[in-house]
Amino acid sequence: MSDASKIRCLRENLGLRRTEFGLKIGCTCGQVERLEDGLTPLTEELRIKLCREYGVHDEWFDGSSEMSPLEENSDLRRKRLKRILEESGMSQREFGKSTHTSASLLNEVLSGKKQLTIKYAKKIEETLGVGADWLLYGDEDAKEYPLSDTVIKYMKKHPEIRKEIYERMETDTAVMSKDAEGT
């Protein structure tokens, strides 16, 4: 399977449109389309981003891994979802109710009959405060205190909080620049 086919397969199995897929790896919709059509070669930098952002093992691209990243990601997603279910102390029925879904959907995802979709992960993020990026891609930094739509809406209504965040970012950036200069 060519790199172009692998990229398309990965995107489609993640259930992402080209725009959404490209956003995480710094590409436009058109760039993703050209990658999938084989018109643009996969660079090493982009390969690294794909591996990091979507939890793909580099070995899959060079053909030395038998398991597709989709099978592996699916298994890891189920494990993370099961962990959240256990940590919540809820039954599958209670969990489904709290996320405005059914217990049968949760059971199908946990058993591997259905994939954990972005939509379902976002519901879990909004209701339980567990980051969708952690559930989907294993991004540990996104597990707690996710930057959910609810948080973004709140920040839009509170410019003083946005200002504080920007001031902290500027301070952190200045400190990191000084540290880099000193090394």
PDB file of C-alpha atoms in Angstrom:
ATOM      1  CA  MET A   1       0.000   0.000   0.000  1.00  0.00           C
ATOM      2  CA  SER A   2       1.424   3.393  -0.988  1.00  0.00           C
ATOM      3  CA  ASP A   3       1.881   6.274   1.461  1.00  0.00           C
ATOM      4  CA  ALA A   4      -0.970   8.078  -0.311  1.00  0.00           C
ATOM      5  CA  SER A   5      -3.306   5.113   0.197  1.00  0.00           C
ATOM      6  CA  LYS A   6      -2.249   4.787   3.824  1.00  0.00           C
ATOM      7  CA  ILE A   7      -2.982   8.447   4.508  1.00  0.00           C
ATOM      8  CA  ARG A   8      -6.425   8.191   2.901  1.00  0.00           C
ATOM      9  CA  CYS A   9      -7.165   4.956   4.753  1.00  0.00           C
ATOM     10  CA  LEU A  10      -6.134   6.496   8.069  1.00  0.00           C
ATOM     11  CA  ARG A  11      -8.245   9.622   7.544  1.00  0.00           C
ATOM     12  CA  GLU A  12     -11.322   7.730   6.415  1.00  0.00           C
ATOM     13  CA  ASN A  13     -11.119   5.234   9.256  1.00  0.00           C
ATOM     14  CA  LEU A  14     -10.797   8.063  11.744  1.00  0.00           C
ATOM     15  CA  GLY A  15     -13.983   9.464  10.247  1.00  0.00           C
ATOM     16  CA  LEU A  16     -12.398  12.847   9.543  1.00  0.00           C
ATOM     17  CA  ARG A  17     -12.955  15.215   6.663  1.00  0.00           C
ATOM     18  CA  ARG A  18      -9.801  16.415   4.948  1.00  0.00           C
ATOM     19  CA  THR A  19     -10.026  19.798   6.656  1.00  0.00           C
ATOM     20  CA  GLU A  20     -10.268  18.264  10.144  1.00  0.00           C
ATOM     21  CA  PHE A  21      -7.530  15.744   9.396  1.00  0.00           C
ATOM     22  CA  GLY A  22      -5.197  18.407   8.041  1.00  0.00           C
ATOM     23  CA  LEU A  23      -5.729  20.766  10.958  1.00  0.00           C
ATOM     24  CA  LYS A  24      -3.874  18.502  13.405  1.00  0.00           C
ATOM     25  CA  ILE A  25      -0.908  18.081  11.058  1.00  0.00           C
ATOM     26  CA  GLY A  26      -0.714  21.645   9.746  1.00  0.00           C
ATOM     27  CA  CYS A  27      -2.122  20.990   6.267  1.00  0.00           C
ATOM     28  CA  THR A  28      -4.966  22.504   4.310  1.00  0.00           C
ATOM     29  CA  CYS A  29      -7.773  20.455   2.802  1.00  0.00           C
ATOM     30  CA  GLY A  30      -6.134  20.809  -0.620  1.00  0.00           C
ATOM     31  CA  GLN A  31      -2.763  19.629   0.695  1.00  0.00           C
ATOM     32  CA  VAL A  32      -4.371  16.542   2.242  1.00  0.00           C
ATOM     33  CA  GLU A  33      -6.138  15.835  -1.057  1.00  0.00           C
ATOM     34  CA  ARG A  34      -2.833  16.069  -2.955  1.00  0.00           C
ATOM     35  CA  LEU A  35      -1.164  13.756  -0.408  1.00  0.00           C
ATOM     36  CA  GLU A  36      -3.981  11.220  -0.762  1.00  0.00           C
ATOM     37  CA  ASP A  37      -3.836  11.386  -4.550  1.00  0.00           C
ATOM     38  CA  GLY A  38      -0.059  10.862  -4.507  1.00  0.00           C
ATOM     39  CA  LEU A  39       0.584  14.239  -6.132  1.00  0.00           C
ATOM     40  CA  THR A  40       2.577  15.466  -3.133  1.00  0.00           C
ATOM     41  CA  PRO A  41       5.165  13.161  -1.552  1.00  0.00           C
ATOM     42  CA  LEU A  42       5.014  12.414   2.164  1.00  0.00           C
ATOM     43  CA  THR A  43       7.899  14.286   3.793  1.00  0.00           C
ATOM     44  CA  GLU A  44       9.722  13.031   6.853  1.00  0.00           C
ATOM     45  CA  GLU A  45       8.418  16.010   8.840  1.00  0.00           C
ATOM     46  CA  LEU A  46       4.816  15.251   7.894  1.00  0.00           C
ATOM     47  CA  ARG A  47       5.298  11.557   8.587  1.00  0.00           C
ATOM     48  CA  ILE A  48       6.474  12.423  12.102  1.00  0.00           C
ATOM     49  CA  LYS A  49       3.441  14.692  12.619  1.00  0.00           C
ATOM     50  CA  LEU A  50       1.078  11.929  11.449  1.00  0.00           C
ATOM     51  CA  CYS A  51       2.683   9.475  13.832  1.00  0.00           C
ATOM     52  CA  ARG A  52       2.549  11.887  16.755  1.00  0.00           C
ATOM     53  CA  GLU A  53      -0.917  13.362  16.205  1.00  0.00           C
ATOM     54  CA  TYR A  54      -2.759  10.207  15.222  1.00  0.00           C
ATOM     55  CA  GLY A  55      -0.843   7.597  17.203  1.00  0.00           C
ATOM     56  CA  VAL A  56       0.487   5.845  14.109  1.00  0.00           C
ATOM     57  CA  HIS A  57       3.652   3.812  14.537  1.00  0.00           C
ATOM     58  CA  ASP A  58       6.391   4.731  12.082  1.00  0.00           C
ATOM     59  CA  GLU A  59       6.868   1.034  11.264  1.00  0.00           C
ATOM     60  CA  TRP A  60       3.458   0.994   9.572  1.00  0.00           C
ATOM     61  CA  PHE A  61       4.660   3.441   6.934  1.00  0.00           C
ATOM     62  CA  ASP A  62       7.757   1.413   6.066  1.00  0.00           C
ATOM     63  CA  GLY A  63       5.814  -1.864   6.064  1.00  0.00           C
ATOM     64  CA  SER A  64       7.548  -3.585   8.982  1.00  0.00           C
ATOM     65  CA  SER A  65       4.419  -3.619  11.169  1.00  0.00           C
ATOM     66  CA  GLU A  66       1.720  -6.200  10.484  1.00  0.00           C
ATOM     67  CA  MET A  67      -1.004  -4.444  12.473  1.00  0.00           C
ATOM     68  CA  SER A  68      -2.546  -1.424  10.861  1.00  0.00           C
ATOM     69  CA  PRO A  69      -2.532   1.704  13.000  1.00  0.00           C
ATOM     70  CA  LEU A  70      -6.297   1.664  12.776  1.00  0.00           C
ATOM     71  CA  GLU A  71      -6.539  -1.726  14.465  1.00  0.00           C
ATOM     72  CA  GLU A  72      -3.975  -0.689  17.035  1.00  0.00           C
ATOM     73  CA  ASN A  73      -5.592   2.725  17.625  1.00  0.00           C
ATOM     74  CA  SER A  74      -8.995   1.103  17.920  1.00  0.00           C
ATOM     75  CA  ASP A  75      -7.705  -1.262  20.584  1.00  0.00           C
ATOM     76  CA  LEU A  76      -6.006   1.576  22.484  1.00  0.00           C
ATOM     77  CA  ARG A  77      -9.154   3.719  22.252  1.00  0.00           C
ATOM     78  CA  ARG A  78     -11.232   0.886  23.707  1.00  0.00           C
ATOM     79  CA  LYS A  79      -8.741   0.484  26.544  1.00  0.00           C
ATOM     80  CA  ARG A  80      -8.874   4.208  27.338  1.00  0.00           C
ATOM     81  CA  LEU A  81     -12.684   4.212  27.194  1.00  0.00           C
ATOM     82  CA  LYS A  82     -12.838   1.156  29.462  1.00  0.00           C
ATOM     83  CA  ARG A  83     -10.485   2.920  31.878  1.00  0.00           C
ATOM     84  CA  ILE A  84     -12.766   5.976  31.982  1.00  0.00           C
ATOM     85  CA  LEU A  85     -15.811   3.774  32.534  1.00  0.00           C
ATOM     86  CA  GLU A  86     -14.059   2.003  35.427  1.00  0.00           C
ATOM     87  CA  GLU A  87     -12.773   5.264  36.935  1.00  0.00           C
ATOM     88  CA  SER A  88     -16.259   6.767  36.758  1.00  0.00           C
ATOM     89  CA  GLY A  89     -17.724   3.928  38.807  1.00  0.00           C
ATOM     90  CA  MET A  90     -20.813   4.028  36.580  1.00  0.00           C
ATOM     91  CA  SER A  91     -22.588   1.129  34.975  1.00  0.00           C
ATOM     92  CA  GLN A  92     -22.716   1.069  31.184  1.00  0.00           C
ATOM     93  CA  ARG A  93     -26.335   2.195  31.411  1.00  0.00           C
ATOM     94  CA  GLU A  94     -25.440   5.164  33.678  1.00  0.00           C
ATOM     95  CA  PHE A  95     -22.478   6.066  31.482  1.00  0.00           C
ATOM     96  CA  GLY A  96     -24.645   6.006  28.365  1.00  0.00           C
ATOM     97  CA  LYS A  97     -27.272   8.136  30.038  1.00  0.00           C
ATOM     98  CA  SER A  98     -24.727  10.694  31.241  1.00  0.00           C
ATOM     99  CA  THR A  99     -23.293  11.043  27.722  1.00  0.00           C
ATOM    100  CA  HIS A 100     -26.747  11.125  26.114  1.00  0.00           C
ATOM    101  CA  THR A 101     -26.119   7.848  24.285  1.00  0.00           C
ATOM    102  CA  SER A 102     -27.227   4.286  24.820  1.00  0.00           C
ATOM    103  CA  ALA A 103     -25.611   1.563  26.877  1.00  0.00           C
ATOM    104  CA  SER A 104     -25.727  -0.607  23.754  1.00  0.00           C
ATOM    105  CA  LEU A 105     -23.563   1.884  21.828  1.00  0.00           C
ATOM    106  CA  LEU A 106     -21.029   1.904  24.649  1.00  0.00           C
ATOM    107  CA  ASN A 107     -21.059  -1.905  24.690  1.00  0.00           C
ATOM    108  CA  GLU A 108     -20.547  -2.055  20.900  1.00  0.00           C
ATOM    109  CA  VAL A 109     -17.584   0.325  21.122  1.00  0.00           C
ATOM    110  CA  LEU A 110     -16.046  -1.562  24.050  1.00  0.00           C
ATOM    111  CA  SER A 111     -16.454  -4.891  22.239  1.00  0.00           C
ATOM    112  CA  GLY A 112     -14.932  -3.544  19.015  1.00  0.00           C
ATOM    113  CA  LYS A 113     -18.103  -3.837  16.937  1.00  0.00           C
ATOM    114  CA  LYS A 114     -18.122  -0.062  16.471  1.00  0.00           C
ATOM    115  CA  GLN A 115     -15.391   2.569  16.503  1.00  0.00           C
ATOM    116  CA  LEU A 116     -15.067   5.323  19.082  1.00  0.00           C
ATOM    117  CA  THR A 117     -15.967   8.275  16.892  1.00  0.00           C
ATOM    118  CA  ILE A 118     -14.974  11.887  17.311  1.00  0.00           C
ATOM    119  CA  LYS A 119     -18.615  12.747  17.953  1.00  0.00           C
ATOM    120  CA  TYR A 120     -18.886  10.200  20.777  1.00  0.00           C
ATOM    121  CA  ALA A 121     -15.525  11.235  22.242  1.00  0.00           C
ATOM    122  CA  LYS A 122     -16.688  14.877  22.223  1.00  0.00           C
ATOM    123  CA  LYS A 123     -19.846  13.886  24.130  1.00  0.00           C
ATOM    124  CA  ILE A 124     -17.693  12.177  26.741  1.00  0.00           C
ATOM    125  CA  GLU A 125     -15.433  15.241  26.878  1.00  0.00           C
ATOM    126  CA  GLU A 126     -18.374  17.604  27.401  1.00  0.00           C
ATOM    127  CA  THR A 127     -20.144  15.535  30.028  1.00  0.00           C
ATOM    128  CA  LEU A 128     -17.288  13.883  31.928  1.00  0.00           C
ATOM    129  CA  GLY A 129     -14.433  16.345  31.372  1.00  0.00           C
ATOM    130  CA  VAL A 130     -12.141  13.752  29.801  1.00  0.00           C
ATOM    131  CA  GLY A 131     -10.285  15.046  26.765  1.00  0.00           C
ATOM    132  CA  ALA A 132     -11.426  13.723  23.393  1.00  0.00           C
ATOM    133  CA  ASP A 133      -7.842  13.967  22.102  1.00  0.00           C
ATOM    134  CA  TRP A 134      -6.742  11.660  24.899  1.00  0.00           C
ATOM    135  CA  LEU A 135      -9.543   9.179  24.218  1.00  0.00           C
ATOM    136  CA  LEU A 136      -8.910   9.182  20.470  1.00  0.00           C
ATOM    137  CA  TYR A 137      -5.154   9.663  20.151  1.00  0.00           C
ATOM    138  CA  GLY A 138      -3.640   9.080  23.593  1.00  0.00           C
ATOM    139  CA  ASP A 139      -2.545  12.711  24.048  1.00  0.00           C
ATOM    140  CA  GLU A 140      -1.817  12.619  27.800  1.00  0.00           C
ATOM    141  CA  ASP A 141      -1.664  16.420  28.012  1.00  0.00           C
ATOM    142  CA  ALA A 142      -5.286  16.566  26.834  1.00  0.00           C
ATOM    143  CA  LYS A 143      -6.761  14.050  29.282  1.00  0.00           C
ATOM    144  CA  GLU A 144      -7.561  16.425  32.103  1.00  0.00           C
ATOM    145  CA  TYR A 145      -8.902  19.945  31.659  1.00  0.00           C
ATOM    146  CA  PRO A 146      -9.609  19.553  27.941  1.00  0.00           C
ATOM    147  CA  LEU A 147     -10.054  22.578  25.742  1.00  0.00           C
ATOM    148  CA  SER A 148     -13.662  21.635  25.023  1.00  0.00           C
ATOM    149  CA  ASP A 149     -16.289  23.653  23.197  1.00  0.00           C
ATOM    150  CA  THR A 150     -17.774  24.546  26.595  1.00  0.00           C
ATOM    151  CA  VAL A 151     -14.457  26.013  27.749  1.00  0.00           C
ATOM    152  CA  ILE A 152     -14.062  27.964  24.518  1.00  0.00           C
ATOM    153  CA  LYS A 153     -17.601  29.375  24.820  1.00  0.00           C
ATOM    154  CA  TYR A 154     -16.850  30.373  28.402  1.00  0.00           C
ATOM    155  CA  MET A 155     -13.615  32.074  27.414  1.00  0.00           C
ATOM    156  CA  LYS A 156     -15.406  34.004  24.675  1.00  0.00           C
ATOM    157  CA  LYS A 157     -17.691  35.468  27.328  1.00  0.00           C
ATOM    158  CA  HIS A 158     -14.790  36.303  29.667  1.00  0.00           C
ATOM    159  CA  PRO A 159     -12.132  38.372  27.906  1.00  0.00           C
ATOM    160  CA  GLU A 160     -10.295  38.912  31.203  1.00  0.00           C
ATOM    161  CA  ILE A 161      -9.469  35.192  31.299  1.00  0.00           C
ATOM    162  CA  ARG A 162      -8.259  35.237  27.687  1.00  0.00           C
ATOM    163  CA  LYS A 163      -6.079  38.244  28.538  1.00  0.00           C
ATOM    164  CA  GLU A 164      -4.563  36.408  31.504  1.00  0.00           C
ATOM    165  CA  ILE A 165      -3.816  33.371  29.342  1.00  0.00           C
ATOM    166  CA  TYR A 166      -2.151  35.504  26.668  1.00  0.00           C
ATOM    167  CA  GLU A 167      -0.064  37.285  29.296  1.00  0.00           C
ATOM    168  CA  ARG A 168       1.061  33.939  30.725  1.00  0.00           C
ATOM    169  CA  MET A 169       1.897  32.679  27.231  1.00  0.00           C
ATOM    170  CA  GLU A 170       4.002  35.768  26.539  1.00  0.00           C
ATOM    171  CA  THR A 171       5.818  35.355  29.856  1.00  0.00           C
ATOM    172  CA  ASP A 172       6.450  31.641  29.238  1.00  0.00           C
ATOM    173  CA  THR A 173       7.670  32.326  25.702  1.00  0.00           C
ATOM    174  CA  ALA A 174      10.046  35.022  26.961  1.00  0.00           C
ATOM    175  CA  VAL A 175      11.433  32.708  29.655  1.00  0.00           C
ATOM    176  CA  MET A 176      11.906  29.875  27.154  1.00  0.00           C
ATOM    177  CA  SER A 177      13.688  32.245  24.737  1.00  0.00           C
ATOM    178  CA  LYS A 178      16.063  33.396  27.487  1.00  0.00           C
ATOM    179  CA  ASP A 179      16.737  29.771  28.480  1.00  0.00           C
ATOM    180  CA  ALA A 180      17.462  28.879  24.845  1.00  0.00           C
ATOM    181  CA  GLU A 181      19.848  31.805  24.477  1.00  0.00           C
ATOM    182  CA  GLY A 182      21.704  30.794  27.642  1.00  0.00           C
ATOM    183  CA  THR A 183      22.386  27.253  26.429  1.00  0.00           C
TER     184      THR A 183
END
